[in-house]
Coordinates of C-alpha atoms in Angstrom, one line a residue:
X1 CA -30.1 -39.4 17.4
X2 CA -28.8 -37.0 14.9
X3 CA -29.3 -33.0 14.8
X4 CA -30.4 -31.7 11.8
X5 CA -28.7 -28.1 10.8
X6 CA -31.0 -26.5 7.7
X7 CA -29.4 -23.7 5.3
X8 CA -32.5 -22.8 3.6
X9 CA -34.0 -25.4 2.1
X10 CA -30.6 -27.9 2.1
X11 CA -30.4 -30.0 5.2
X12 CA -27.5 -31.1 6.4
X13 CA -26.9 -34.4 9.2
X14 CA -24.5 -33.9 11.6
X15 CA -22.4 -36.0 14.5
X16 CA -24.9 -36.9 17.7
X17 CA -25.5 -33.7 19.9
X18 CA -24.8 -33.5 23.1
X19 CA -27.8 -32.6 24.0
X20 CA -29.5 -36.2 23.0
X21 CA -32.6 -35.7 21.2
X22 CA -32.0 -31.7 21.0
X23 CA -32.8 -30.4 17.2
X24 CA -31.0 -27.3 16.1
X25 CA -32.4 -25.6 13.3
X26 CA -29.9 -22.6 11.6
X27 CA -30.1 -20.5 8.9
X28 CA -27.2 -19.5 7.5
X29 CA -27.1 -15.9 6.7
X30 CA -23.2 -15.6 6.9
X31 CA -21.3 -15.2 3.2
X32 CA -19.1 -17.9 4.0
X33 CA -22.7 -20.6 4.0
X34 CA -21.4 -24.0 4.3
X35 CA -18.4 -23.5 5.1
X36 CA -19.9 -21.9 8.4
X37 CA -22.3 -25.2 9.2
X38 CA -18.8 -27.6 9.0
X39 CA -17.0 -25.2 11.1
X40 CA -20.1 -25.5 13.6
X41 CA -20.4 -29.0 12.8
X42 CA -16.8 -29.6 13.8
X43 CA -16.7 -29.1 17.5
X44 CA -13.9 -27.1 19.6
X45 CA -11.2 -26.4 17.5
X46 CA -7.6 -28.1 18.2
X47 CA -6.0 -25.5 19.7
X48 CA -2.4 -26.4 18.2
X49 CA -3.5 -26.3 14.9
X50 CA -5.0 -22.7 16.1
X51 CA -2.1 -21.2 16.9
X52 CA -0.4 -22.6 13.8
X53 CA -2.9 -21.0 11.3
X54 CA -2.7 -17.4 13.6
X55 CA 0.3 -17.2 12.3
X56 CA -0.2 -17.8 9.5
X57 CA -2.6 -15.5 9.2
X58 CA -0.3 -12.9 11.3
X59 CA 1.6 -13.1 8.6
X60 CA 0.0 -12.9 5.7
X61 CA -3.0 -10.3 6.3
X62 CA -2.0 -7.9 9.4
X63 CA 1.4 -6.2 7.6
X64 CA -1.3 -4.8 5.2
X65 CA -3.2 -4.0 7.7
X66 CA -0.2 -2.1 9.6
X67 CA 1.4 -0.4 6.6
X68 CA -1.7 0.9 5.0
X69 CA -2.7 2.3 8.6
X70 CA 0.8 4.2 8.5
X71 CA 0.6 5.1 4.7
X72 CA -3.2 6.8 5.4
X73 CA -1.7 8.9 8.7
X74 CA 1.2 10.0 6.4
X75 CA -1.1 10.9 3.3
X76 CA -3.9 12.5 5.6
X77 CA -0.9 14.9 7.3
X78 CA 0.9 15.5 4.5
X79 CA -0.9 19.1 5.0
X80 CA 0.9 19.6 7.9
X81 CA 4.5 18.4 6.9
X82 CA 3.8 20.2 3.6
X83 CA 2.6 23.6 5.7
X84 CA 6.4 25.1 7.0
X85 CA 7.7 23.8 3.3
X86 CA 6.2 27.1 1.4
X87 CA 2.2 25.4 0.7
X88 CA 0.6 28.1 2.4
X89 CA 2.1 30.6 0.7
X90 CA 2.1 29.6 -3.1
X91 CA -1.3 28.4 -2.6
X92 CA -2.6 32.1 -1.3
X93 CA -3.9 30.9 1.9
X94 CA -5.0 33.3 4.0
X95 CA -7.4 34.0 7.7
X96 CA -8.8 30.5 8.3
X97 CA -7.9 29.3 4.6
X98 CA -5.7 27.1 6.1
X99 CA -8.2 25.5 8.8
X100 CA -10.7 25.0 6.4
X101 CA -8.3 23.0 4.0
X102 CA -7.7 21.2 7.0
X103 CA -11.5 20.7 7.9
X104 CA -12.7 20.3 4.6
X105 CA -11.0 16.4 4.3
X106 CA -13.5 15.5 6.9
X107 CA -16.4 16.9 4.8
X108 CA -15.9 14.6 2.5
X109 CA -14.6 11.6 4.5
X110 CA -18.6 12.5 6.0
X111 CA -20.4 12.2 2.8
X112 CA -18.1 9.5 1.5
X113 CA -19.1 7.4 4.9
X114 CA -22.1 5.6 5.0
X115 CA -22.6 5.1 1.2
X116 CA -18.9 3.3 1.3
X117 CA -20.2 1.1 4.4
X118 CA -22.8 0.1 2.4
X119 CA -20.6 -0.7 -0.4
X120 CA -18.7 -2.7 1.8
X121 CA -21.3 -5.0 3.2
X122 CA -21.8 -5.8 -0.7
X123 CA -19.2 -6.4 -2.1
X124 CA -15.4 -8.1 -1.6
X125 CA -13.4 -6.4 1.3
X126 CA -10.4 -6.7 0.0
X127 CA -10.6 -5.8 -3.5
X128 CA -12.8 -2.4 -2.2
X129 CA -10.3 -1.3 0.2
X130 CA -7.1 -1.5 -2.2
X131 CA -9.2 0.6 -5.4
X132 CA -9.6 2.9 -2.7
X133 CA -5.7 2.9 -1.5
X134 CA -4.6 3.3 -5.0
X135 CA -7.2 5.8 -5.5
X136 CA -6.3 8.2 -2.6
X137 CA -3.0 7.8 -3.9
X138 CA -4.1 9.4 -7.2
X139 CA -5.9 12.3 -5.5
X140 CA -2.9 13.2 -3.3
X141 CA -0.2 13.1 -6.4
X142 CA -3.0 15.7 -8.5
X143 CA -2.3 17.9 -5.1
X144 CA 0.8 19.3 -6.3
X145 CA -0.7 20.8 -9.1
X146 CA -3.0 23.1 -6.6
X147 CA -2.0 27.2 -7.1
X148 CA -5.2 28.2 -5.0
X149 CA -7.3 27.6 -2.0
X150 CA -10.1 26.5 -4.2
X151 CA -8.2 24.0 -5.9
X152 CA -6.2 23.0 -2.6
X153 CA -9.8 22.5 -1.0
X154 CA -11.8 20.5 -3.6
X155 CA -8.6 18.1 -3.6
X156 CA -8.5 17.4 -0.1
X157 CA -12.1 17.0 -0.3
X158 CA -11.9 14.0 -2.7
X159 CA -8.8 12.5 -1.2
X160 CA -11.4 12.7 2.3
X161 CA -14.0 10.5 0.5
X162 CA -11.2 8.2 -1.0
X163 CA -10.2 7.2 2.4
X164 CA -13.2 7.4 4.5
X165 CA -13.5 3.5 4.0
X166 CA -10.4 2.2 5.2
X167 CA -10.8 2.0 8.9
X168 CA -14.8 0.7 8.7
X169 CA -13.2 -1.6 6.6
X170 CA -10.1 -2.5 8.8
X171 CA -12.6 -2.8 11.7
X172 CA -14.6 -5.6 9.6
X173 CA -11.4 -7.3 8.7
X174 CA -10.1 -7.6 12.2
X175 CA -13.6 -9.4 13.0
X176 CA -13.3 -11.8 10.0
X177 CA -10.0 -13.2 11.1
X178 CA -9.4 -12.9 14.7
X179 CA -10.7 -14.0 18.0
X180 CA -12.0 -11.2 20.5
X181 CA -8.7 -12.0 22.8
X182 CA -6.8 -11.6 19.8
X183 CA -8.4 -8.2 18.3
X184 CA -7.0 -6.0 20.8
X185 CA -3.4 -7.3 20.8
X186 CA -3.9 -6.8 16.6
X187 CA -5.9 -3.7 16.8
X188 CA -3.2 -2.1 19.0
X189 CA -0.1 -3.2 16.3
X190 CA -2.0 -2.3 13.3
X191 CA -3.1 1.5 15.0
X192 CA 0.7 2.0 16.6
X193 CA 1.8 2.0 13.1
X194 CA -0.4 5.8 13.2
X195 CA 2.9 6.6 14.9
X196 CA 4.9 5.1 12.8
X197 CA 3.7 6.8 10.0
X198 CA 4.3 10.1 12.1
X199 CA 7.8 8.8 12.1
X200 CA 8.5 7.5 9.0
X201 CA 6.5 11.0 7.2
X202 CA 8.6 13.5 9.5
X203 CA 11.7 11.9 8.1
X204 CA 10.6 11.6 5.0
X205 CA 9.6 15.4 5.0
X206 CA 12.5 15.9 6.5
X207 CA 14.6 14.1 3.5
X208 CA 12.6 15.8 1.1
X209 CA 13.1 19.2 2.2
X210 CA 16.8 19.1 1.5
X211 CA 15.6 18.2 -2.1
X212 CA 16.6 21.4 -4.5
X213 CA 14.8 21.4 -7.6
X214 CA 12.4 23.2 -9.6
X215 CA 9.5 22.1 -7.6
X216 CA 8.3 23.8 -4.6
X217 CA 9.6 21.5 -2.2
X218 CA 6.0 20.8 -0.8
X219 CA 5.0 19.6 -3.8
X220 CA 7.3 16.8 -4.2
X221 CA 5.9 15.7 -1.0
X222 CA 2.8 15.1 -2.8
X223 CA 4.5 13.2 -5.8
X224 CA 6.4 11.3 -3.2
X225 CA 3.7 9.9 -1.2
X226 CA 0.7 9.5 -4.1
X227 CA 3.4 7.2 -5.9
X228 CA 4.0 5.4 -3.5
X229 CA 0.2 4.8 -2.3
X230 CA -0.7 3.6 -6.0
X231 CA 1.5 0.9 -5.9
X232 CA 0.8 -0.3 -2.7
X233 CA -3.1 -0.4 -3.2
X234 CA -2.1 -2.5 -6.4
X235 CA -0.3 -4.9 -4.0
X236 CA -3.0 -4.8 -1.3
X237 CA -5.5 -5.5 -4.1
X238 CA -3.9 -8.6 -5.6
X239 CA -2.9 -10.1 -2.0
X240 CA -4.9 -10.0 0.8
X241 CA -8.3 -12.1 0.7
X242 CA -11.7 -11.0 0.8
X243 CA -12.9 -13.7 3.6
X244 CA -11.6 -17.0 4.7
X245 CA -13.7 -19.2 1.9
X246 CA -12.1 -17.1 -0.9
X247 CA -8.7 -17.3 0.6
X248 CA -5.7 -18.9 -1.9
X249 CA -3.3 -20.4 0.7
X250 CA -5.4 -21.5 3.2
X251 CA -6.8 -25.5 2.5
X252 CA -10.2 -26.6 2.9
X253 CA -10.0 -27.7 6.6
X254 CA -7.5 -24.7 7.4
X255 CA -10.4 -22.6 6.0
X256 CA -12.5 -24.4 8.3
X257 CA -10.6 -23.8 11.0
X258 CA -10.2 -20.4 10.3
X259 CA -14.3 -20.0 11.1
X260 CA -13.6 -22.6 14.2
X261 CA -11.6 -20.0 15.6
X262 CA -14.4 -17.0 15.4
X263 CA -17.4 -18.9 16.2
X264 CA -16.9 -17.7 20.0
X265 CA -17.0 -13.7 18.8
X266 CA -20.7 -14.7 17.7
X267 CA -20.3 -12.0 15.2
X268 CA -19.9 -14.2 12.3
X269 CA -18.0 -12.7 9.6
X270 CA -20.1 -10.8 7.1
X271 CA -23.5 -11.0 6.2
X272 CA -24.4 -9.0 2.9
X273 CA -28.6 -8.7 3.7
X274 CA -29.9 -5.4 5.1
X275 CA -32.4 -5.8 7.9
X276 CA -34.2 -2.6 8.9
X277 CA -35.0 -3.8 12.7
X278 CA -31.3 -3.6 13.1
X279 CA -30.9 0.1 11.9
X280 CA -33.7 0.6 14.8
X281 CA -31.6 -1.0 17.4
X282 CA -28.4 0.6 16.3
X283 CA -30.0 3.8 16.6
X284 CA -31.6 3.4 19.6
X285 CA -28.5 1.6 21.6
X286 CA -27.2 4.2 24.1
X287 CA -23.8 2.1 24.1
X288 CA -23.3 2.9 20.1
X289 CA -24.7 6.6 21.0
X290 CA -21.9 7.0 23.4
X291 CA -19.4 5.3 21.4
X292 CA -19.7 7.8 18.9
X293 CA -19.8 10.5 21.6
X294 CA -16.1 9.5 22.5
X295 CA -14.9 9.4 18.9
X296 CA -16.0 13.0 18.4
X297 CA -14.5 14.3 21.5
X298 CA -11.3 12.4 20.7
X299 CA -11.1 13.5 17.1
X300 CA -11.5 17.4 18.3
X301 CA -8.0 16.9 19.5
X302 CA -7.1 14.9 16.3
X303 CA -8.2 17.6 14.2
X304 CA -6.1 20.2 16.4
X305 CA -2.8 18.4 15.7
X306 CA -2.9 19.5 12.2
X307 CA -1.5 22.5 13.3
X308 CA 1.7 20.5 15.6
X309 CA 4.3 21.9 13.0
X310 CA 2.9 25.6 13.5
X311 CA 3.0 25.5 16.7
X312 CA 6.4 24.2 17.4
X313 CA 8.0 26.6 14.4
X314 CA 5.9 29.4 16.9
X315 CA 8.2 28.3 19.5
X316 CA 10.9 29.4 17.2
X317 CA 12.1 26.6 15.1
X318 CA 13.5 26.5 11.8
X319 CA 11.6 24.3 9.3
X320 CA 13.7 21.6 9.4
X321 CA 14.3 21.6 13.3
X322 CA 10.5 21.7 13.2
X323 CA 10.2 18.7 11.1
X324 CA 12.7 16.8 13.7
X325 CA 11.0 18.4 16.8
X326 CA 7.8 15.9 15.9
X327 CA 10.1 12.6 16.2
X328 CA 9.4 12.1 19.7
X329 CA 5.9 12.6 19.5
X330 CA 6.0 10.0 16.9
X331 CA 7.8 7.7 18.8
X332 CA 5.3 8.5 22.3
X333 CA 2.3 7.6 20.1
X334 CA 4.5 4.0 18.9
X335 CA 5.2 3.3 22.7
X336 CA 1.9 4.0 23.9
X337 CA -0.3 2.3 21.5
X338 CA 1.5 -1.4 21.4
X339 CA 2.0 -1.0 25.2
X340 CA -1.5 -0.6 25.6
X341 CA -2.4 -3.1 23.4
X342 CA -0.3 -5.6 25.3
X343 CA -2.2 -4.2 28.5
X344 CA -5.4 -4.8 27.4
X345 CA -4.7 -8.1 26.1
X346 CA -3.3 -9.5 29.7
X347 CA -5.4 -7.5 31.3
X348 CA -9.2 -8.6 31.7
X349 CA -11.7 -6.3 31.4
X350 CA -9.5 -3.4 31.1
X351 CA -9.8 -1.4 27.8
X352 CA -11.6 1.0 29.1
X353 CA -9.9 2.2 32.3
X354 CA -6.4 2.2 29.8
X355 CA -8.3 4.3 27.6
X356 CA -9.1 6.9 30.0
X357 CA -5.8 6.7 32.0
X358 CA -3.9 7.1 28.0
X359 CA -5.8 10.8 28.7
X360 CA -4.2 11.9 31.4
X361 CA -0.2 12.7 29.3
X362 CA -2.3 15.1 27.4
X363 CA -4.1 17.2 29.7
X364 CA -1.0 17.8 31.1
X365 CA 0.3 18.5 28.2
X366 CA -2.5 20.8 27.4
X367 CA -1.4 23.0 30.4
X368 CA 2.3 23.6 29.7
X369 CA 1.8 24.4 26.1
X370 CA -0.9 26.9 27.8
X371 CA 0.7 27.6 31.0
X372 CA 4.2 28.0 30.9
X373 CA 5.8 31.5 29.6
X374 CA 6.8 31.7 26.0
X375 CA 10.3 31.7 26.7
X376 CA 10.1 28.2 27.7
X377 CA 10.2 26.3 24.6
X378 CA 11.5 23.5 25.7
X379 CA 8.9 22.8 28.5
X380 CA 6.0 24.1 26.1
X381 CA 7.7 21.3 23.3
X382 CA 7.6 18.4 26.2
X383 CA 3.6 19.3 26.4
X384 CA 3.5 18.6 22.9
X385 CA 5.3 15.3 22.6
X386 CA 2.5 14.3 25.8
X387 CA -0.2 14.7 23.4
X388 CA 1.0 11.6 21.8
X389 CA -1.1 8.8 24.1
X390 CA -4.3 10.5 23.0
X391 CA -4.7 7.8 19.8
X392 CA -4.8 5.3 22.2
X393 CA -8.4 6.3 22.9
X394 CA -9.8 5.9 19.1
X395 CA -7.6 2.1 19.4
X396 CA -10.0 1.2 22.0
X397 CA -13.4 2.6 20.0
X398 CA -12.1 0.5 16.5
X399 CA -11.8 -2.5 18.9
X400 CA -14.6 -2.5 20.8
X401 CA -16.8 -1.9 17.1
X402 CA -15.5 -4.9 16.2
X403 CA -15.6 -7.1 19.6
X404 CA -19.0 -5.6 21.3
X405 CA -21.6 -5.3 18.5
X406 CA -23.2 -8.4 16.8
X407 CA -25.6 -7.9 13.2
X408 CA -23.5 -7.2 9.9
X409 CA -26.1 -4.5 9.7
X410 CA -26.0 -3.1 13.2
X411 CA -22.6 -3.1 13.2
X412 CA -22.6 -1.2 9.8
X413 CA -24.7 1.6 11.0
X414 CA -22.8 1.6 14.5
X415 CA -19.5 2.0 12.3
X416 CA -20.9 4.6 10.5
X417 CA -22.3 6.6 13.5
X418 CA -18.7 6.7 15.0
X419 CA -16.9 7.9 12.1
X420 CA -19.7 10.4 11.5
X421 CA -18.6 11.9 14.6
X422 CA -14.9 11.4 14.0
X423 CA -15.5 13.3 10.9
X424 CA -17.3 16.3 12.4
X425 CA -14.7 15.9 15.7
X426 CA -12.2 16.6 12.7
X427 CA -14.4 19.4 10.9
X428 CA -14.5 21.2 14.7
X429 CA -10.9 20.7 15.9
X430 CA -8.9 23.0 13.0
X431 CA -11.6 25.7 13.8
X432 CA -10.5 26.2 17.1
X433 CA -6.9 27.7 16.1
X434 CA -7.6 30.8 15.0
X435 CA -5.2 32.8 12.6
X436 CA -5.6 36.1 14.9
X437 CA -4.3 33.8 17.8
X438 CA -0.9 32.1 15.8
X439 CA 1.6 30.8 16.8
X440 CA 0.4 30.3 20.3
X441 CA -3.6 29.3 19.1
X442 CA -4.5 29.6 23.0
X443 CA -8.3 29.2 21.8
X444 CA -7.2 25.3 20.0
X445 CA -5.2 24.5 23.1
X446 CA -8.0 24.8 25.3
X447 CA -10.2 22.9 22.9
X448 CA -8.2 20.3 23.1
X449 CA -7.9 19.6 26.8
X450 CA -11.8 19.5 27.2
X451 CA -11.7 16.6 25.0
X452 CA -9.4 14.9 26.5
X453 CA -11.1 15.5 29.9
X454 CA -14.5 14.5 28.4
X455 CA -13.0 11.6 26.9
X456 CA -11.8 10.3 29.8
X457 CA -15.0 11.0 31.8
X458 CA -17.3 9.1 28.9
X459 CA -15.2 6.0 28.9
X460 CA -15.9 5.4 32.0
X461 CA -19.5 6.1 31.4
X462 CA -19.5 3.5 28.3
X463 CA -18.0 0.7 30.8
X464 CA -20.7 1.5 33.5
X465 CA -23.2 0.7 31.2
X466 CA -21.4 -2.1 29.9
X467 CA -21.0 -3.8 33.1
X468 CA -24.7 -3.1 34.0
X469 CA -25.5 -4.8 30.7
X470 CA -23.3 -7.9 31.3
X471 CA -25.1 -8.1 34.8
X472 CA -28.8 -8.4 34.2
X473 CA -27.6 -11.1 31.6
X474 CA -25.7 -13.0 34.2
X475 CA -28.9 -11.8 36.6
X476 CA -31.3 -13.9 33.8
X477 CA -28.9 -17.3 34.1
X478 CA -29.9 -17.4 38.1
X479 CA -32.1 -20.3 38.3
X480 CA -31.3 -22.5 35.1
X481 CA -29.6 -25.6 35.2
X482 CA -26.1 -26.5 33.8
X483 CA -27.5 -28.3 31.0
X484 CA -29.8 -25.3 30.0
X485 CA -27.0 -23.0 29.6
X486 CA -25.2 -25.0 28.3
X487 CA -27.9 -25.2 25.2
X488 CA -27.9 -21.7 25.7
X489 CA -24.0 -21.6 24.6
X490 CA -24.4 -23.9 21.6
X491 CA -27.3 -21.5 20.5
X492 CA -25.5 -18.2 21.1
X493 CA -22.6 -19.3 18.8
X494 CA -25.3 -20.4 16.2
X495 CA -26.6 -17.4 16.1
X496 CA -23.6 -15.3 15.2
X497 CA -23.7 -16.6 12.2
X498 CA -27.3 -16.4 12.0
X499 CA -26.7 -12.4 12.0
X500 CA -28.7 -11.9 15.6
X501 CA -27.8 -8.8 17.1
X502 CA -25.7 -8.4 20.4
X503 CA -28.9 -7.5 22.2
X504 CA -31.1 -10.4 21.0
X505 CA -28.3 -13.0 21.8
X506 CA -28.7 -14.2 25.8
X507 CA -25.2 -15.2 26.2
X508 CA -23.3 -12.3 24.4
X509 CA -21.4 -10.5 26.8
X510 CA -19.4 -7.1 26.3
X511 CA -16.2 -6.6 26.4
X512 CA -14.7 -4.2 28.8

């Protein structure tokens, strides 16, 4: 006997089930349609031609993902690499001018937020995310032309909403094309490359400030990078694909297999309907409430490196030493974010606990920037370059977005939610360094290391009640025969592309 799968009102005859006389009925609510019922229709994918089309994929979509990450660390910094080159100065900063330019980004990478998540679930990926690149590009070239705080402000406001997309965005990518084993182990590669934009931007400062021309030389910082952004969002625009059915060089059946491989996230890829029940459970999902929690504890620290040049010229560097003295840190937050992205992916059930452990460098760090005597530079500098494992904690919120929530529009409003909080995380840290207090900003320190400490502490929370989650589930199985679960499997990877929700899919599990 044959199953009958239904997109709307087309049916469509498949092989014999399994299951004998068992009918499954689907609706398809996935972008990719049909091309999601033959990839369901086609069984267990060959795991050799798998491999051979990851790589293919490797290649051809995660460099953009890994050089735009390190482009959007070095054009969201440039404030700081820009702030010992003379910007305070000729732009009249003065008090908390300075924190408040800082700050101010996040106010509009706030507003700019959920109204660009929804733009996203609407339209092509892709083609959104490079007009952005190349537009954040434009907003940080029109920076050099700032004389004032007010003009300095409204600039870094706009270049906030410009790139407020590009991590939701990321996040949804990384769903589309990779399995949950393999999202970590991409997730870590594409976020190291937030350190290797710190090193690649303090050498390029550091090139730059040598330049001697009419220019402040903070300005042609600003020229530098915004060129170079506008072409690469061109580039980014014409070549990486929106989903795997509007890919160029994939075939049909490669594009088939391509959904083969992420039937088992039962995620789906993208669904473009908005379903109000799932803004409800979003809302109400304690999981999402404390993701979001930990984003805006570990953004507070974020926010508070803006001021890493200040406070290593306070320890008495010149500018340019300064510029060099943030190598290391650069290359700390490199070593620690693939190397915990390898962990996690040999590692079961570990993302968490590597999170919280990636805390500890800093709140020692915390201490001997605080603690030891001012005479001690060196020691006080070593505290600094500890700070660089913190990143490793927002790696493991952009993975577990994309890996632990099912329902394009749950998982919208969950995004949203978490870089809400990074945003006001961002908005809080800068406030904490008070001029009065420079070049030590005691006050900022301290700010820090409570959010390191409260990061670690709700990491371990959000695992606790993961694992209680993943228990009751398993708890429900108890009694069922084989046969029944498995129907219960062939169900649960129907229905993620049938845009069900994590919580109303019996054999989801979360990731840990």
């Amino acid at each position: 006997m044959t199953s009958e799968k239904k997109i709307g009102q087309d049916a469509i005859t498949a092989a014999p089930s399994t299951q004998g006389a068992e009918v499954l009925k689907i609706d398809i609510k996935d972008e990719t349609g049909a091309l999601a019922v033959k990839a369901l229709m086609s069984g267990p994918v060959d795991q050799n031609l798998s491999q051979k089309l990851r790589r293919k994929i490797d290649l051809r979509i995660l460099p953009f993902l890994c050089v735009t990450y390190a482009l959007q660390f070095i054009d969201k910094t440039s404030l700081g690499y820009s702030s010992v080159y003379g910007i305070i100065s000729d732009n009249n900063l003065q008090g908390q001018d300075y924190s408040w330019a800082s700050s101010i980004f996040y106010f509009g990478y706030l507003i700019a937020e959920y109204p660009g998540i929804a733009i996203l679930q609407k339209f092509p990926v892709a083609k959104f995310l490079g007009i952005n690149i190349s537009l954040w590009g434009a907003v940080l070239m029109a920076t050099s032309a700032c004389s004032s705080f007010a003009g300095l402000a409204s600039v870094r406001f706009v270049l906030g909403m410009a790139e407020a997309t590009i991590s939701p965005g990321f996040v949804a990518v990384t769903g589309i094309w990779w399995t949950r084993q393999e999202q970590a182990s991409r997730s870590a590669l594409r976020i190291s490359f937030l350190g290797v934009g710190s090193f690649v931007g303090t050498l390029l400062a550091y090139g730059i400030g040598h330049i001697q021309g009419d220019l402040s030389t903070w300005k042609y910082i600003y020229l530098i990078l915004g060129s170079l952004t506008i072409a690469w969002g061109v580039v980014f625009t014409l070549v990486v694909p929106d989903s795997p059915s509007r890919v160029k060089w994939l075939n049909e059946d490669e594009k088939v297999i391509a959904l083969q491989r992420v039937i088992g996230n039962k995620t789906g890829t993208k669904s473009r309907r908005f379903v109000k029940r799932q803004v409800m459970e979003a809302v109400t999902d304690p999981k999402i409430v404390v993701l979001g929690l930990i984003s805006f504890v570990n953004a507070i620290a974020s926010g508070g490196l803006a001021f890493g040049s200040l406070i290593i010229q306070g320890f008495g560097f010149t500018p340019l030493q300064t510029t060099l003295m943030n190598l290391p840190l650069s290359a700390v937050q490199v070593v620690t974010q693939l190397g915990s992205g390898l962990l996690t992916a040999k590692i079961g059930s570990s993302r968490l606990h590597i999170g919280s452990l990636a805390m500890i460098p800093p709140i020692i760090g915390t201490v001997l920037i605080n603690q030891l005597q001012e005479s001690n530079k060196w020691g006080r500098l070593v505290g600094v370059w500890l700070l660089g494992t913190y990143p490793v904690g927002f790696m493991i919120i952009l993975g577990l977005l994309s890996t632990n929530i099912a329902g394009s529009t749950k998982r919208s409003v969950a995004s949203g939610w978490v870089f809400v909080c990074y945003c006001v995380g961002q908005i809080a840290g800068p406030q904490f360094f008070k001029n009065t207090e420079a070049p030590a900003y005691r006050s900022g320190i301290v700010a820090m290391l409570c959010g390191f400490i409260l990061n670690l502490i709700l990491n371990q929370v959000l695992r606790l009640l993961y694992v209680l989650e993943n228990k009751t589930r398993d708890k429900a199985l108890e009694g069922k025969s084989n046969e029944d679960i498995a129907t219960m499997k062939q169900e649960s990877e129907l229905q993620g592309f049938e845009d069900v929700t994590d919580k109303s899919n019996a054999m989801f599990r979360y990731v840990l």
